[in-house]
Amino acid sequence: MTAFVGAGLRRDLLVLLALVVLGCLLPQVLNRGLVFIAGLVWINAVFGLSFNLLFGLSGVLSFGQAMFFAGGAYGAAVLTQSLGLPFLLAWPLAGLVGALLAAAVGGVALRRTEGVYFAILTLSFAELLHLLVINTGFLGRNDGLSGLARPLIELGALRLDFSAGDRFYYFIVFACALLIALVRWVVATPFGRALQAVKQEPERAEFLGIPVRRHRWSVFVFAGFTTAMAGALVAPWAQIVTPELAHWSNSTNPILYTLLGGSAYFWGPVLGAVLLSAVFYVTRTLVGISDLVTGLLLLSVVLALPGGVLGLLARWVRPAPRADRPAAGAQVEAGR
């Protein structure tokens, strides 16, 4: 089992390395607008993977992940613009904002509810944060915070101005790759394997000594941290943060990425983020049609491809059983 997990981790790290190389080559062949979208795809990939830590790994469905994404974005904007902190310090602090929000929300929601009731309660907390943002003066109210500068990093004699060229895009690629590697490492740890047991049989896992509620709260806090770290990258990349980041519709995005790509696969949300971003880009000029196309696409996936795109590819790749070979159940019956 340990050897299998280790092999899977090494394989996924090699896939991540290949994606980083591909991501670094994109500015050489794409225009500035598409490079901007590529940066958002990397950020959304982390957003989707963080959600799938809850849904795919531990069986916790949250409709409020936008509050952590917005918490990270607004945290980074306030820390850098209002308090003047360097971005390299503001970035992990913004992640801490998301972790603290998740700790508070999870401490209340996981103690009192589960299943669909937990999902609705997280949605309620997210909308409370949305209302708080649009009614808070120093957060810009409905207008948000604009004019955010790309970071200038000074480390001794090293001076990096990320406002020039595609430098901040490369920073996003490596920062998101680091977060993806962190998420993958958590999945491979004994804690991650315990979460899989919690998802399959929570009562039996509790009987075996796994503190189910504590594990769910811990992964909820960790997902809030990584989601906020991704959100913090949006602030200098888009150079504006708005209350829409905390809106309930933004909470549906990681769900869509996960369902489209395949929640049973680690790279499912990443593929879903790429595919949905492509759909949004192709239908960007179709006023009122973009949401319809997206809805029809997801309806088709749910009805025809319950395992997502990766689930379909796995069925294609998996060899079909030979007609002259009896099934496993038939072999058992024959041996009795």
mmCIF file of N, CA, C and O in Angstrom, residues 15-27 34-50 69 168-181 226 229-231 233-234 237 257 267 269-270 273-274 277:
data_model
loop_
_atom_site.group_PDB
_atom_site.id
_atom_site.type_symbol
_atom_site.label_atom_id
_atom_site.label_comp_id
_atom_site.label_asym_id
_atom_site.label_seq_id
_atom_site.Cartn_x
_atom_site.Cartn_y
_atom_site.Cartn_z
ATOM 1 N N VAL A 15 3.667 14.794 -13.384
ATOM 2 C CA VAL A 15 2.623 15.472 -14.158
ATOM 3 C C VAL A 15 2.626 16.964 -13.845
ATOM 4 O O VAL A 15 2.521 17.805 -14.754
ATOM 5 N N LEU A 16 2.772 17.300 -12.573
ATOM 6 C CA LEU A 16 2.815 18.707 -12.175
ATOM 7 C C LEU A 16 4.013 19.410 -12.794
ATOM 8 O O LEU A 16 3.898 20.557 -13.264
ATOM 9 N N LEU A 17 5.158 18.744 -12.803
ATOM 10 C CA LEU A 17 6.345 19.337 -13.426
ATOM 11 C C LEU A 17 6.108 19.606 -14.902
ATOM 12 O O LEU A 17 6.486 20.667 -15.426
ATOM 13 N N ALA A 18 5.463 18.661 -15.593
ATOM 14 C CA ALA A 18 5.160 18.852 -17.015
ATOM 15 C C ALA A 18 4.200 20.022 -17.214
ATOM 16 O O ALA A 18 4.360 20.821 -18.154
ATOM 17 N N LEU A 19 3.220 20.174 -16.314
ATOM 18 C CA LEU A 19 2.289 21.289 -16.415
ATOM 19 C C LEU A 19 2.988 22.622 -16.179
ATOM 20 O O LEU A 19 2.660 23.631 -16.821
ATOM 21 N N VAL A 20 3.944 22.640 -15.254
ATOM 22 C CA VAL A 20 4.692 23.875 -14.993
ATOM 23 C C VAL A 20 5.508 24.273 -16.226
ATOM 24 O O VAL A 20 5.525 25.451 -16.625
ATOM 25 N N VAL A 21 6.163 23.294 -16.845
ATOM 26 C CA VAL A 21 6.938 23.584 -18.064
ATOM 27 C C VAL A 21 6.019 24.105 -19.155
ATOM 28 O O VAL A 21 6.327 25.100 -19.836
ATOM 29 N N LEU A 22 4.863 23.465 -19.328
ATOM 30 C CA LEU A 22 3.906 23.911 -20.335
ATOM 31 C C LEU A 22 3.405 25.314 -20.012
ATOM 32 O O LEU A 22 3.285 26.173 -20.908
ATOM 33 N N GLY A 23 3.107 25.565 -18.734
ATOM 34 C CA GLY A 23 2.630 26.885 -18.338
ATOM 35 C C GLY A 23 3.653 27.970 -18.585
ATOM 36 O O GLY A 23 3.302 29.089 -18.984
ATOM 37 N N CYS A 24 4.925 27.668 -18.386
ATOM 38 C CA CYS A 24 5.977 28.661 -18.606
ATOM 39 C C CYS A 24 6.197 28.949 -20.087
ATOM 40 O O CYS A 24 6.729 30.008 -20.441
ATOM 41 N N LEU A 25 5.780 28.016 -20.949
ATOM 42 C CA LEU A 25 5.948 28.221 -22.387
ATOM 43 C C LEU A 25 4.800 29.021 -23.003
ATOM 44 O O LEU A 25 4.946 29.548 -24.114
ATOM 45 N N LEU A 26 3.667 29.106 -22.308
ATOM 46 C CA LEU A 26 2.489 29.751 -22.889
ATOM 47 C C LEU A 26 2.718 31.207 -23.290
ATOM 48 O O LEU A 26 2.235 31.633 -24.356
ATOM 49 N N PRO A 27 3.404 32.033 -22.473
ATOM 50 C CA PRO A 27 3.599 33.428 -22.895
ATOM 51 C C PRO A 27 4.363 33.583 -24.202
ATOM 52 O O PRO A 27 4.311 34.649 -24.828
ATOM 53 N N LEU A 34 -4.775 36.207 -23.386
ATOM 54 C CA LEU A 34 -4.835 34.774 -23.102
ATOM 55 C C LEU A 34 -3.886 34.387 -21.970
ATOM 56 O O LEU A 34 -4.174 33.451 -21.218
ATOM 57 N N VAL A 35 -2.777 35.091 -21.845
ATOM 58 C CA VAL A 35 -1.876 34.835 -20.724
ATOM 59 C C VAL A 35 -2.568 35.190 -19.411
ATOM 60 O O VAL A 35 -2.425 34.487 -18.400
ATOM 61 N N PHE A 36 -3.343 36.279 -19.419
ATOM 62 C CA PHE A 36 -4.107 36.646 -18.218
ATOM 63 C C PHE A 36 -5.093 35.532 -17.857
ATOM 64 O O PHE A 36 -5.218 35.155 -16.690
ATOM 65 N N ILE A 37 -5.785 34.991 -18.853
ATOM 66 C CA ILE A 37 -6.724 33.902 -18.598
ATOM 67 C C ILE A 37 -5.987 32.660 -18.095
ATOM 68 O O ILE A 37 -6.471 31.957 -17.199
ATOM 69 N N ALA A 38 -4.806 32.399 -18.656
ATOM 70 C CA ALA A 38 -4.016 31.251 -18.204
ATOM 71 C C ALA A 38 -3.652 31.387 -16.726
ATOM 72 O O ALA A 38 -3.683 30.405 -15.974
ATOM 73 N N GLY A 39 -3.315 32.606 -16.299
ATOM 74 C CA GLY A 39 -3.036 32.822 -14.880
ATOM 75 C C GLY A 39 -4.247 32.536 -14.018
ATOM 76 O O GLY A 39 -4.141 31.930 -12.939
ATOM 77 N N LEU A 40 -5.428 32.945 -14.482
ATOM 78 C CA LEU A 40 -6.660 32.658 -13.741
ATOM 79 C C LEU A 40 -6.947 31.165 -13.700
ATOM 80 O O LEU A 40 -7.473 30.656 -12.699
ATOM 81 N N VAL A 41 -6.604 30.452 -14.771
ATOM 82 C CA VAL A 41 -6.817 29.000 -14.792
ATOM 83 C C VAL A 41 -5.972 28.328 -13.717
ATOM 84 O O VAL A 41 -6.445 27.425 -13.002
ATOM 85 N N TRP A 42 -4.722 28.746 -13.574
ATOM 86 C CA TRP A 42 -3.875 28.190 -12.517
ATOM 87 C C TRP A 42 -4.486 28.452 -11.139
ATOM 88 O O TRP A 42 -4.526 27.561 -10.280
ATOM 89 N N ILE A 43 -4.962 29.661 -10.923
ATOM 90 C CA ILE A 43 -5.569 30.009 -9.632
ATOM 91 C C ILE A 43 -6.831 29.193 -9.405
ATOM 92 O O ILE A 43 -7.065 28.651 -8.309
ATOM 93 N N ASN A 44 -7.669 29.080 -10.441
ATOM 94 C CA ASN A 44 -8.909 28.307 -10.308
ATOM 95 C C ASN A 44 -8.638 26.818 -10.116
ATOM 96 O O ASN A 44 -9.435 26.110 -9.496
ATOM 97 N N ALA A 45 -7.519 26.333 -10.659
ATOM 98 C CA ALA A 45 -7.158 24.925 -10.447
ATOM 99 C C ALA A 45 -6.924 24.658 -8.963
ATOM 100 O O ALA A 45 -7.382 23.637 -8.419
ATOM 101 N N VAL A 46 -6.228 25.565 -8.291
ATOM 102 C CA VAL A 46 -6.016 25.414 -6.843
ATOM 103 C C VAL A 46 -7.346 25.534 -6.105
ATOM 104 O O VAL A 46 -7.614 24.800 -5.140
ATOM 105 N N PHE A 47 -8.202 26.451 -6.561
ATOM 106 C CA PHE A 47 -9.532 26.629 -5.974
ATOM 107 C C PHE A 47 -10.318 25.319 -6.048
ATOM 108 O O PHE A 47 -10.921 24.867 -5.060
ATOM 109 N N GLY A 48 -10.311 24.681 -7.226
ATOM 110 C CA GLY A 48 -11.036 23.424 -7.394
ATOM 111 C C GLY A 48 -10.440 22.281 -6.598
ATOM 112 O O GLY A 48 -11.166 21.481 -5.995
ATOM 113 N N LEU A 49 -9.104 22.177 -6.573
ATOM 114 C CA LEU A 49 -8.456 21.111 -5.810
ATOM 115 C C LEU A 49 -8.728 21.257 -4.315
ATOM 116 O O LEU A 49 -8.898 20.252 -3.609
ATOM 117 N N SER A 50 -8.761 22.491 -3.826
ATOM 118 C CA SER A 50 -9.041 22.718 -2.407
ATOM 119 C C SER A 50 -10.455 22.271 -2.062
ATOM 120 O O SER A 50 -10.692 21.662 -1.008
ATOM 121 N N PHE A 69 -12.033 32.316 -0.528
ATOM 122 C CA PHE A 69 -11.386 32.889 -1.701
ATOM 123 C C PHE A 69 -11.397 34.410 -1.611
ATOM 124 O O PHE A 69 -10.367 35.067 -1.825
ATOM 125 N N PHE A 168 4.865 38.355 -13.225
ATOM 126 C CA PHE A 168 3.938 37.904 -12.189
ATOM 127 C C PHE A 168 3.194 36.653 -12.629
ATOM 128 O O PHE A 168 2.794 35.841 -11.788
ATOM 129 N N TYR A 169 2.996 36.464 -13.922
ATOM 130 C CA TYR A 169 2.396 35.222 -14.399
ATOM 131 C C TYR A 169 3.273 34.040 -14.023
ATOM 132 O O TYR A 169 2.770 33.012 -13.549
ATOM 133 N N TYR A 170 4.590 34.170 -14.226
ATOM 134 C CA TYR A 170 5.498 33.083 -13.862
ATOM 135 C C TYR A 170 5.457 32.836 -12.353
ATOM 136 O O TYR A 170 5.532 31.692 -11.890
ATOM 137 N N PHE A 171 5.321 33.913 -11.590
ATOM 138 C CA PHE A 171 5.199 33.746 -10.135
ATOM 139 C C PHE A 171 3.936 32.958 -9.799
ATOM 140 O O PHE A 171 3.952 32.077 -8.925
ATOM 141 N N ILE A 172 2.824 33.260 -10.483
ATOM 142 C CA ILE A 172 1.575 32.532 -10.252
ATOM 143 C C ILE A 172 1.748 31.052 -10.571
ATOM 144 O O ILE A 172 1.283 30.179 -9.828
ATOM 145 N N VAL A 173 2.414 30.745 -11.675
ATOM 146 C CA VAL A 173 2.624 29.347 -12.062
ATOM 147 C C VAL A 173 3.361 28.589 -10.965
ATOM 148 O O VAL A 173 2.929 27.505 -10.538
ATOM 149 N N PHE A 174 4.462 29.163 -10.476
ATOM 150 C CA PHE A 174 5.249 28.459 -9.463
ATOM 151 C C PHE A 174 4.543 28.450 -8.106
ATOM 152 O O PHE A 174 4.620 27.461 -7.368
ATOM 153 N N ALA A 175 3.839 29.529 -7.774
ATOM 154 C CA ALA A 175 3.111 29.577 -6.504
ATOM 155 C C ALA A 175 1.977 28.553 -6.500
ATOM 156 O O ALA A 175 1.782 27.818 -5.516
ATOM 157 N N CYS A 176 1.219 28.479 -7.589
ATOM 158 C CA CYS A 176 0.127 27.507 -7.663
ATOM 159 C C CYS A 176 0.664 26.074 -7.719
ATOM 160 O O CYS A 176 0.052 25.159 -7.148
ATOM 161 N N ALA A 177 1.794 25.878 -8.399
ATOM 162 C CA ALA A 177 2.403 24.546 -8.411
ATOM 163 C C ALA A 177 2.795 24.119 -7.000
ATOM 164 O O ALA A 177 2.630 22.950 -6.617
ATOM 165 N N LEU A 178 3.299 25.056 -6.215
ATOM 166 C CA LEU A 178 3.643 24.757 -4.823
ATOM 167 C C LEU A 178 2.400 24.369 -4.023
ATOM 168 O O LEU A 178 2.424 23.402 -3.244
ATOM 169 N N LEU A 179 1.301 25.088 -4.218
ATOM 170 C CA LEU A 179 0.060 24.774 -3.510
ATOM 171 C C LEU A 179 -0.506 23.424 -3.961
ATOM 172 O O LEU A 179 -1.005 22.648 -3.144
ATOM 173 N N ILE A 180 -0.425 23.136 -5.262
ATOM 174 C CA ILE A 180 -0.909 21.848 -5.766
ATOM 175 C C ILE A 180 -0.090 20.701 -5.179
ATOM 176 O O ILE A 180 -0.632 19.662 -4.781
ATOM 177 N N ALA A 181 1.235 20.892 -5.116
ATOM 178 C CA ALA A 181 2.090 19.854 -4.525
ATOM 179 C C ALA A 181 1.754 19.661 -3.050
ATOM 180 O O ALA A 181 1.762 18.530 -2.547
ATOM 181 N N THR A 226 -5.683 26.998 1.743
ATOM 182 C CA THR A 226 -5.218 26.930 0.359
ATOM 183 C C THR A 226 -6.123 27.738 -0.573
ATOM 184 O O THR A 226 -5.635 28.346 -1.540
ATOM 185 N N MET A 229 -5.107 31.304 -0.131
ATOM 186 C CA MET A 229 -3.820 31.547 -0.792
ATOM 187 C C MET A 229 -4.015 31.743 -2.293
ATOM 188 O O MET A 229 -3.357 32.588 -2.919
ATOM 189 N N ALA A 230 -4.925 30.958 -2.884
ATOM 190 C CA ALA A 230 -5.236 31.144 -4.302
ATOM 191 C C ALA A 230 -5.930 32.482 -4.527
ATOM 192 O O ALA A 230 -5.612 33.209 -5.482
ATOM 193 N N GLY A 231 -6.882 32.830 -3.661
ATOM 194 C CA GLY A 231 -7.575 34.102 -3.793
ATOM 195 C C GLY A 231 -6.650 35.291 -3.656
ATOM 196 O O GLY A 231 -6.838 36.326 -4.316
ATOM 197 N N LEU A 233 -3.739 35.580 -4.759
ATOM 198 C CA LEU A 233 -3.028 35.811 -6.020
ATOM 199 C C LEU A 233 -3.873 36.595 -7.012
ATOM 200 O O LEU A 233 -3.343 37.228 -7.936
ATOM 201 N N VAL A 234 -5.205 36.543 -6.842
ATOM 202 C CA VAL A 234 -6.099 37.267 -7.760
ATOM 203 C C VAL A 234 -5.949 38.771 -7.602
ATOM 204 O O VAL A 234 -6.027 39.521 -8.586
ATOM 205 N N TRP A 237 -3.047 40.146 -9.536
ATOM 206 C CA TRP A 237 -3.124 39.715 -10.930
ATOM 207 C C TRP A 237 -4.207 40.500 -11.679
ATOM 208 O O TRP A 237 -3.966 41.035 -12.765
ATOM 209 N N TYR A 257 -15.959 22.779 -11.613
ATOM 210 C CA TYR A 257 -14.672 22.225 -12.043
ATOM 211 C C TYR A 257 -14.562 20.752 -11.659
ATOM 212 O O TYR A 257 -14.126 19.908 -12.460
ATOM 213 N N TRP A 267 -6.576 15.036 -10.505
ATOM 214 C CA TRP A 267 -6.449 16.073 -11.530
ATOM 215 C C TRP A 267 -7.793 16.467 -12.128
ATOM 216 O O TRP A 267 -7.837 17.306 -13.041
ATOM 217 N N PRO A 269 -10.413 18.374 -10.933
ATOM 218 C CA PRO A 269 -10.713 19.808 -10.875
ATOM 219 C C PRO A 269 -9.812 20.656 -11.762
ATOM 220 O O PRO A 269 -10.238 21.700 -12.265
ATOM 221 N N VAL A 270 -8.561 20.219 -11.963
ATOM 222 C CA VAL A 270 -7.650 20.975 -12.831
ATOM 223 C C VAL A 270 -8.152 20.919 -14.271
ATOM 224 O O VAL A 270 -8.242 21.960 -14.953
ATOM 225 N N ALA A 273 -11.253 23.038 -14.589
ATOM 226 C CA ALA A 273 -10.957 24.472 -14.659
ATOM 227 C C ALA A 273 -10.516 24.882 -16.055
ATOM 228 O O ALA A 273 -10.911 25.933 -16.572
ATOM 229 N N VAL A 274 -9.707 24.035 -16.692
ATOM 230 C CA VAL A 274 -9.241 24.335 -18.056
ATOM 231 C C VAL A 274 -10.409 24.313 -19.029
ATOM 232 O O VAL A 274 -10.582 25.237 -19.846
ATOM 233 N N SER A 277 -12.960 27.207 -18.417
ATOM 234 C CA SER A 277 -12.366 28.480 -18.838
ATOM 235 C C SER A 277 -12.394 28.596 -20.360
ATOM 236 O O SER A 277 -12.648 29.686 -20.899
#
